[in-house]
């Protein structure tokens, strides 16, 4: 641990990549946790694919609106705030997230590479024109309700959620920037992700091959354990604030 703290203080470029576990303490469900995960309770093939939207747009739009409302009502947690603080202390920090909420930004991170898109940036499914949504709607029942997608103001086509679905490409610019950051950094954090979904799951390996120290923060084991130099077992909201405090407390002192 002292060795990791010294590595952090000396780091030129830190990359932090987060997954659903980073927002779990804000009350947003993860995907693969056994009982509470979204994919334990909902069928991904019926909700998170282009075919599903074409087949039943009201089901898909309603489910994503339910998730958007949940994200809007959630507040950033201590883990999000610790990452923002790390960004302020570190020479350079690139934040990569697989999450579709905006809790990193609301915790004070100036920018995040959203590899899987955003609940807050829907677009037309026909012409890709961005579509602004009202910031809030009334309480949604758990799981959401069927809801007709709004019509695009440019072409009238159905508006779709701004997230990446199974079978779709990741946003090219965000992925290219994430890959470049992983190849350039000297410390790579993988926080709250099962490290199962590619190409995001490849990024810590890119960093390791380029010589970075790989640090994982997760309460349980994942496929990344063997490749991580440090496996910090625990919740992001507990582990990260402690780490930032220990690494940088007094570091500004003359
Ligand atoms: P998963 O649900 O697969 O993994 C969440 C991880 O967070 C698990 O390893 C948990 O052990 C861990 N975890 C739970 N609570 C935590 C906490 N308080 N602090 C730290 N870790 C915690 O979610 P992702 O890895 O993000 O993609 O899933 C990757 C992608 O699969 C998602 O972006 C989504 C999904 O299908 C798309 O929708 C395209």
mmCIF file of N, CA, C and O in Angstrom, residues 93-130:
data_model
loop_
_atom_site.group_PDB
_atom_site.id
_atom_site.type_symbol
_atom_site.label_atom_id
_atom_site.label_comp_id
_atom_site.label_asym_id
_atom_site.label_seq_id
_atom_site.Cartn_x
_atom_site.Cartn_y
_atom_site.Cartn_z
ATOM 1 N N UNK A 93 -5.664 13.505 -15.261
ATOM 2 C CA UNK A 93 -6.540 12.344 -15.042
ATOM 3 C C UNK A 93 -7.550 12.254 -16.177
ATOM 4 O O UNK A 93 -8.186 13.252 -16.531
ATOM 5 N N UNK A 94 -7.634 11.078 -16.759
ATOM 6 C CA UNK A 94 -8.671 10.824 -17.769
ATOM 7 C C UNK A 94 -9.702 9.907 -17.153
ATOM 8 O O UNK A 94 -9.362 8.834 -16.644
ATOM 9 N N UNK A 95 -10.952 10.334 -17.181
ATOM 10 C CA UNK A 95 -12.037 9.525 -16.636
ATOM 11 C C UNK A 95 -12.802 8.863 -17.780
ATOM 12 O O UNK A 95 -13.253 9.533 -18.708
ATOM 13 N N UNK A 96 -12.884 7.540 -17.680
ATOM 14 C CA UNK A 96 -13.629 6.751 -18.671
ATOM 15 C C UNK A 96 -14.771 6.093 -17.905
ATOM 16 O O UNK A 96 -14.535 5.520 -16.837
ATOM 17 N N UNK A 97 -15.976 6.158 -18.411
ATOM 18 C CA UNK A 97 -17.055 5.465 -17.708
ATOM 19 C C UNK A 97 -17.900 4.644 -18.669
ATOM 20 O O UNK A 97 -18.092 5.032 -19.825
ATOM 21 N N UNK A 98 -18.349 3.504 -18.142
ATOM 22 C CA UNK A 98 -19.326 2.707 -18.889
ATOM 23 C C UNK A 98 -20.739 3.101 -18.460
ATOM 24 O O UNK A 98 -21.712 2.581 -18.990
ATOM 25 N N UNK A 99 -20.829 4.006 -17.494
ATOM 26 C CA UNK A 99 -22.140 4.364 -16.953
ATOM 27 C C UNK A 99 -22.839 5.399 -17.824
ATOM 28 O O UNK A 99 -22.205 6.267 -18.416
ATOM 29 N N UNK A 100 -24.164 5.302 -17.831
ATOM 30 C CA UNK A 100 -24.959 6.184 -18.687
ATOM 31 C C UNK A 100 -25.622 7.294 -17.874
ATOM 32 O O UNK A 100 -26.429 8.053 -18.390
ATOM 33 N N UNK A 101 -25.283 7.363 -16.567
ATOM 34 C CA UNK A 101 -25.765 8.481 -15.751
ATOM 35 C C UNK A 101 -24.753 9.629 -15.847
ATOM 36 O O UNK A 101 -23.724 9.511 -16.522
ATOM 37 N N UNK A 102 -25.053 10.740 -15.151
ATOM 38 C CA UNK A 102 -24.132 11.885 -15.194
ATOM 39 C C UNK A 102 -23.603 12.211 -13.791
ATOM 40 O O UNK A 102 -23.327 13.361 -13.481
ATOM 41 N N UNK A 103 -23.476 11.181 -12.957
ATOM 42 C CA UNK A 103 -23.094 11.435 -11.564
ATOM 43 C C UNK A 103 -21.635 11.878 -11.435
ATOM 44 O O UNK A 103 -21.302 12.645 -10.525
ATOM 45 N N UNK A 104 -20.768 11.435 -12.336
ATOM 46 C CA UNK A 104 -19.376 11.930 -12.288
ATOM 47 C C UNK A 104 -19.349 13.439 -12.536
ATOM 48 O O UNK A 104 -18.674 14.183 -11.831
ATOM 49 N N UNK A 105 -20.069 13.872 -13.544
ATOM 50 C CA UNK A 105 -20.082 15.299 -13.886
ATOM 51 C C UNK A 105 -20.673 16.097 -12.722
ATOM 52 O O UNK A 105 -20.151 17.140 -12.347
ATOM 53 N N UNK A 106 -21.757 15.565 -12.138
ATOM 54 C CA UNK A 106 -22.387 16.295 -11.034
ATOM 55 C C UNK A 106 -21.529 16.277 -9.770
ATOM 56 O O UNK A 106 -21.715 17.090 -8.872
ATOM 57 N N UNK A 107 -20.573 15.343 -9.691
ATOM 58 C CA UNK A 107 -19.641 15.337 -8.548
ATOM 59 C C UNK A 107 -18.486 16.303 -8.774
ATOM 60 O O UNK A 107 -17.651 16.477 -7.891
ATOM 61 N N UNK A 108 -18.399 16.875 -9.978
ATOM 62 C CA UNK A 108 -17.359 17.877 -10.208
ATOM 63 C C UNK A 108 -16.283 17.466 -11.202
ATOM 64 O O UNK A 108 -15.303 18.191 -11.371
ATOM 65 N N UNK A 109 -16.442 16.319 -11.860
ATOM 66 C CA UNK A 109 -15.467 15.947 -12.901
ATOM 67 C C UNK A 109 -15.815 16.743 -14.164
ATOM 68 O O UNK A 109 -16.954 16.700 -14.643
ATOM 69 N N UNK A 110 -14.820 17.449 -14.681
ATOM 70 C CA UNK A 110 -15.088 18.338 -15.810
ATOM 71 C C UNK A 110 -15.528 17.545 -17.037
ATOM 72 O O UNK A 110 -16.388 17.988 -17.799
ATOM 73 N N UNK A 111 -14.946 16.361 -17.240
ATOM 74 C CA UNK A 111 -15.326 15.600 -18.429
ATOM 75 C C UNK A 111 -15.162 14.111 -18.168
ATOM 76 O O UNK A 111 -14.351 13.702 -17.343
ATOM 77 N N UNK A 112 -15.964 13.330 -18.864
ATOM 78 C CA UNK A 112 -15.865 11.873 -18.778
ATOM 79 C C UNK A 112 -16.093 11.312 -20.172
ATOM 80 O O UNK A 112 -16.941 11.825 -20.913
ATOM 81 N N UNK A 113 -15.323 10.292 -20.522
ATOM 82 C CA UNK A 113 -15.544 9.609 -21.805
ATOM 83 C C UNK A 113 -16.625 8.558 -21.571
ATOM 84 O O UNK A 113 -16.395 7.565 -20.871
ATOM 85 N N UNK A 114 -17.804 8.796 -22.120
ATOM 86 C CA UNK A 114 -18.933 7.885 -21.903
ATOM 87 C C UNK A 114 -18.927 6.801 -22.984
ATOM 88 O O UNK A 114 -19.508 6.990 -24.054
ATOM 89 N N UNK A 115 -18.283 5.688 -22.671
ATOM 90 C CA UNK A 115 -18.147 4.633 -23.687
ATOM 91 C C UNK A 115 -19.485 4.032 -24.108
ATOM 92 O O UNK A 115 -19.610 3.536 -25.232
ATOM 93 N N UNK A 116 -20.457 4.015 -23.194
ATOM 94 C CA UNK A 116 -21.736 3.386 -23.514
ATOM 95 C C UNK A 116 -22.863 4.401 -23.678
ATOM 96 O O UNK A 116 -24.038 4.060 -23.556
ATOM 97 N N UNK A 117 -22.477 5.650 -23.962
ATOM 98 C CA UNK A 117 -23.474 6.684 -24.222
ATOM 99 C C UNK A 117 -24.049 7.256 -22.935
ATOM 100 O O UNK A 117 -23.461 7.135 -21.859
ATOM 101 N N UNK A 118 -25.215 7.911 -23.072
ATOM 102 C CA UNK A 118 -25.796 8.629 -21.934
ATOM 103 C C UNK A 118 -27.321 8.571 -22.002
ATOM 104 O O UNK A 118 -27.906 8.719 -23.076
ATOM 105 N N UNK A 119 -27.922 8.395 -20.825
ATOM 106 C CA UNK A 119 -29.390 8.447 -20.743
ATOM 107 C C UNK A 119 -29.901 9.844 -21.049
ATOM 108 O O UNK A 119 -31.074 10.027 -21.365
ATOM 109 N N UNK A 120 -29.029 10.821 -20.913
ATOM 110 C CA UNK A 120 -29.458 12.217 -20.988
ATOM 111 C C UNK A 120 -29.276 12.823 -22.377
ATOM 112 O O UNK A 120 -29.514 14.012 -22.559
ATOM 113 N N UNK A 121 -28.829 12.031 -23.337
ATOM 114 C CA UNK A 121 -28.633 12.559 -24.695
ATOM 115 C C UNK A 121 -29.301 11.671 -25.746
ATOM 116 O O UNK A 121 -28.622 11.079 -26.590
ATOM 117 N N UNK A 122 -30.631 11.593 -25.722
ATOM 118 C CA UNK A 122 -31.321 10.807 -26.751
ATOM 119 C C UNK A 122 -31.188 11.461 -28.121
ATOM 120 O O UNK A 122 -30.844 12.644 -28.209
ATOM 121 N N UNK A 123 -31.442 10.679 -29.138
ATOM 122 C CA UNK A 123 -31.330 11.227 -30.502
ATOM 123 C C UNK A 123 -32.352 10.527 -31.391
ATOM 124 O O UNK A 123 -32.872 9.454 -31.037
ATOM 125 N N UNK A 124 -32.575 11.095 -32.560
ATOM 126 C CA UNK A 124 -33.527 10.487 -33.492
ATOM 127 C C UNK A 124 -32.967 9.155 -34.003
ATOM 128 O O UNK A 124 -31.795 9.071 -34.366
ATOM 129 N N UNK A 125 -33.810 8.131 -34.040
ATOM 130 C CA UNK A 125 -33.342 6.826 -34.526
ATOM 131 C C UNK A 125 -33.198 6.825 -36.038
ATOM 132 O O UNK A 125 -32.528 5.961 -36.603
ATOM 133 N N UNK A 126 -33.809 7.825 -36.708
ATOM 134 C CA UNK A 126 -33.723 7.866 -38.169
ATOM 135 C C UNK A 126 -32.607 8.800 -38.646
ATOM 136 O O UNK A 126 -31.786 8.414 -39.471
ATOM 137 N N UNK A 127 -32.572 10.043 -38.101
ATOM 138 C CA UNK A 127 -31.613 11.023 -38.650
ATOM 139 C C UNK A 127 -30.547 11.446 -37.642
ATOM 140 O O UNK A 127 -29.694 12.273 -37.957
ATOM 141 N N UNK A 128 -30.596 10.903 -36.426
ATOM 142 C CA UNK A 128 -29.574 11.125 -35.395
ATOM 143 C C UNK A 128 -29.558 12.544 -34.817
ATOM 144 O O UNK A 128 -28.664 12.885 -34.053
ATOM 145 N N UNK A 129 -30.555 13.367 -35.138
ATOM 146 C CA UNK A 129 -30.620 14.704 -34.531
ATOM 147 C C UNK A 129 -30.815 14.565 -33.016
ATOM 148 O O UNK A 129 -31.698 13.819 -32.581
ATOM 149 N N UNK A 130 -29.993 15.277 -32.217
ATOM 150 C CA UNK A 130 -30.177 15.214 -30.757
ATOM 151 C C UNK A 130 -31.550 15.728 -30.362
ATOM 152 O O UNK A 130 -32.109 16.614 -31.026
#
